[in-house]
């Protein structure tokens, strides 16, 4: 148990404790018909379009996956990598890395876990519909390609605001075969086909 009780692994023990605490809070919230996950999503500030923060939030799937789920994914990746890193350091060097060094080194793997598993979770966890926003209601809304280049057969991520001002991150393809929309292109959602939305160039860019 030295690995789990050593002071050098304290940040990762705290991460595991937070996972347990969040799970308990969510369970208690279900008993009293309150959802901490929904409350956190409502409290999060809206990033301005085209801002660096907006790009980061889209990369981390915030808006497609509940914030509490993303937090749990980060804590899980952070703790697992941190413990593994300290175990390797102990085997190779005979001692643990300082807690602050290991803690910093574990942050990128934690974010990578959010990025990698967040996309999978987005297809499993039901999306928040508290504002009665349906998938079809996003047809006709303007948006911006936020990650990748959209071409027929190769979807890219786009951000679109619904009628309530909430940001949604969609996977879009051009509706016309020859169109290609690079990152930053302004688009208009025209229909939904299977898991993807089809889009055209926004004829009225001032709608963004």
XYZ file of C-alpha atoms in Angstrom:
208
model
C 0.000 0.000 0.000
C 3.039 2.318 -0.012
C 2.096 3.608 -3.440
C -1.319 4.765 -2.234
C -0.271 6.130 1.139
C 2.950 7.929 0.180
C 2.824 11.756 0.408
C 4.126 11.947 -3.167
C 0.898 10.371 -4.457
C -1.403 12.653 -2.434
C -2.749 14.564 -5.507
C -3.936 11.314 -7.037
C -5.498 10.133 -3.799
C -7.402 13.417 -3.679
C -8.552 12.820 -7.266
C -9.894 9.375 -6.344
C -11.625 10.842 -3.280
C -13.259 13.483 -5.481
C -14.539 10.787 -7.839
C -16.184 9.019 -4.909
C -17.562 12.292 -3.536
C -19.031 13.313 -6.895
C -20.637 9.885 -7.322
C -22.200 10.144 -3.856
C -23.480 13.668 -4.507
C -25.026 12.624 -7.808
C -26.641 9.625 -6.112
C -28.053 11.784 -3.320
C -29.255 14.301 -5.894
C -31.244 11.603 -7.637
C -32.992 10.767 -4.350
C -34.190 14.351 -3.903
C -34.865 14.987 -7.606
C -31.929 17.367 -7.984
C -29.062 16.953 -10.423
C -25.681 18.463 -9.455
C -24.585 17.822 -13.045
C -27.345 20.035 -14.492
C -26.688 22.706 -11.871
C -22.997 22.871 -12.815
C -23.838 23.083 -16.538
C -26.166 26.026 -15.854
C -23.518 27.866 -13.813
C -20.785 27.553 -16.426
C -20.197 30.833 -18.303
C -20.813 30.956 -22.034
C -17.609 31.466 -24.015
C -17.696 34.071 -26.758
C -17.667 32.633 -30.295
C -14.262 32.629 -32.010
C -12.515 32.942 -28.638
C -9.688 30.692 -27.548
C -11.773 29.499 -24.612
C -14.569 28.475 -26.955
C -12.162 26.358 -28.989
C -10.841 24.661 -25.848
C -14.363 23.921 -24.579
C -15.278 22.416 -27.931
C -12.112 20.298 -27.951
C -13.076 18.961 -24.521
C -16.664 18.221 -25.655
C -18.165 20.670 -23.163
C -21.705 21.272 -24.336
C -22.014 17.758 -25.746
C -21.292 15.918 -22.484
C -22.381 17.003 -18.967
C -19.637 18.930 -17.205
C -19.695 16.570 -14.235
C -19.024 13.582 -16.502
C -16.078 15.404 -18.080
C -14.742 16.191 -14.603
C -14.944 12.519 -13.648
C -13.131 11.515 -16.837
C -10.366 14.018 -16.084
C -9.988 12.846 -12.494
C -9.914 9.219 -13.620
C -7.215 9.786 -16.246
C -5.287 12.053 -13.885
C -5.272 9.521 -11.040
C -4.491 6.468 -13.162
C -1.595 8.119 -14.971
C -0.286 9.660 -11.752
C -0.160 6.378 -9.881
C 1.393 4.637 -12.899
C 4.001 7.397 -13.216
C 4.990 7.140 -9.564
C 5.151 3.340 -9.799
C 7.504 3.565 -12.773
C 9.625 6.178 -10.983
C 9.863 3.932 -7.920
C 10.926 0.930 -9.990
C 13.482 2.822 -12.082
C 14.896 5.353 -9.637
C 14.100 3.763 -6.293
C 11.948 6.703 -5.190
C 8.899 8.729 -6.018
C 8.847 11.998 -7.926
C 7.916 15.082 -5.880
C 4.145 15.377 -5.583
C 3.988 18.707 -7.446
C 6.066 17.409 -10.350
C 3.993 14.250 -10.750
C 0.807 16.269 -10.341
C 1.741 18.619 -13.179
C 2.857 15.774 -15.451
C -0.495 14.044 -14.956
C -2.572 17.004 -16.161
C -2.073 16.453 -19.935
C -3.017 12.760 -19.714
C -6.109 13.781 -17.744
C -7.131 16.189 -20.489
C -6.351 13.554 -23.120
C -8.709 11.181 -21.306
C -11.462 13.799 -21.491
C -10.814 14.302 -25.200
C -10.580 10.603 -26.023
C -13.434 9.213 -23.936
C -15.641 12.303 -24.105
C -16.514 11.611 -27.732
C -17.554 8.065 -26.833
C -19.595 9.215 -23.851
C -21.313 11.843 -26.001
C -22.937 9.027 -27.984
C -24.043 7.192 -24.824
C -25.155 9.828 -22.331
C -28.473 11.500 -23.226
C -28.040 15.159 -24.021
C -29.480 17.797 -21.712
C -32.940 18.749 -22.964
C -34.007 21.047 -20.116
C -34.731 23.839 -22.606
C -36.817 21.522 -24.787
C -34.291 21.743 -27.626
C -34.637 18.927 -30.153
C -32.084 17.930 -32.737
C -34.360 19.058 -35.554
C -34.733 22.508 -33.973
C -31.093 23.207 -34.844
C -31.907 22.964 -38.556
C -31.897 26.478 -39.943
C -29.453 27.770 -37.328
C -26.183 29.447 -38.278
C -22.869 28.192 -36.964
C -19.095 28.113 -37.336
C -16.816 25.170 -38.105
C -14.729 24.899 -34.946
C -12.468 21.890 -35.531
C -11.305 20.168 -38.711
C -12.408 20.644 -42.299
C -15.865 19.498 -43.357
C -16.154 17.763 -46.716
C -18.496 15.128 -48.062
C -17.719 11.864 -46.299
C -15.564 13.572 -43.663
C -17.463 15.392 -40.928
C -16.027 18.245 -38.867
C -17.120 19.787 -35.605
C -19.200 22.974 -35.675
C -20.693 25.083 -32.923
C -24.282 26.288 -33.219
C -26.418 28.286 -30.787
C -30.005 27.246 -30.257
C -32.986 29.551 -29.785
C -32.229 29.756 -26.050
C -28.646 30.916 -26.608
C -27.067 27.644 -25.543
C -24.073 26.369 -27.498
C -24.215 22.972 -29.211
C -21.304 21.157 -30.842
C -22.372 19.207 -33.923
C -20.702 17.015 -36.507
C -21.402 18.490 -39.931
C -20.840 17.632 -43.600
C -21.429 19.844 -46.655
C -24.808 19.366 -48.281
C -23.215 19.886 -51.709
C -20.631 17.375 -52.888
C -17.987 19.904 -53.946
C -18.144 22.174 -50.901
C -15.347 22.173 -48.349
C -15.650 24.186 -45.136
C -12.387 24.878 -43.366
C -12.113 25.726 -39.673
C -13.687 29.136 -39.042
C -16.074 28.916 -42.018
C -19.574 30.253 -41.364
C -22.264 27.734 -42.193
C -26.016 27.237 -42.127
C -27.522 23.929 -40.970
C -30.038 22.746 -43.572
C -30.943 19.206 -42.505
C -30.012 16.234 -40.353
C -29.056 12.956 -41.972
C -28.250 10.074 -39.620
C -25.749 11.113 -36.960
C -24.539 14.148 -38.923
C -25.956 17.505 -39.899
C -25.718 18.810 -43.467
C -24.769 22.425 -44.028
C -24.210 25.069 -46.680
C -22.233 28.288 -46.702
C -24.087 30.846 -44.603
C -25.679 33.280 -47.086
C -26.168 35.790 -44.261
C -22.958 35.867 -42.154
C -24.375 38.624 -39.960
C -26.639 35.968 -38.384
C -23.679 34.634 -36.354
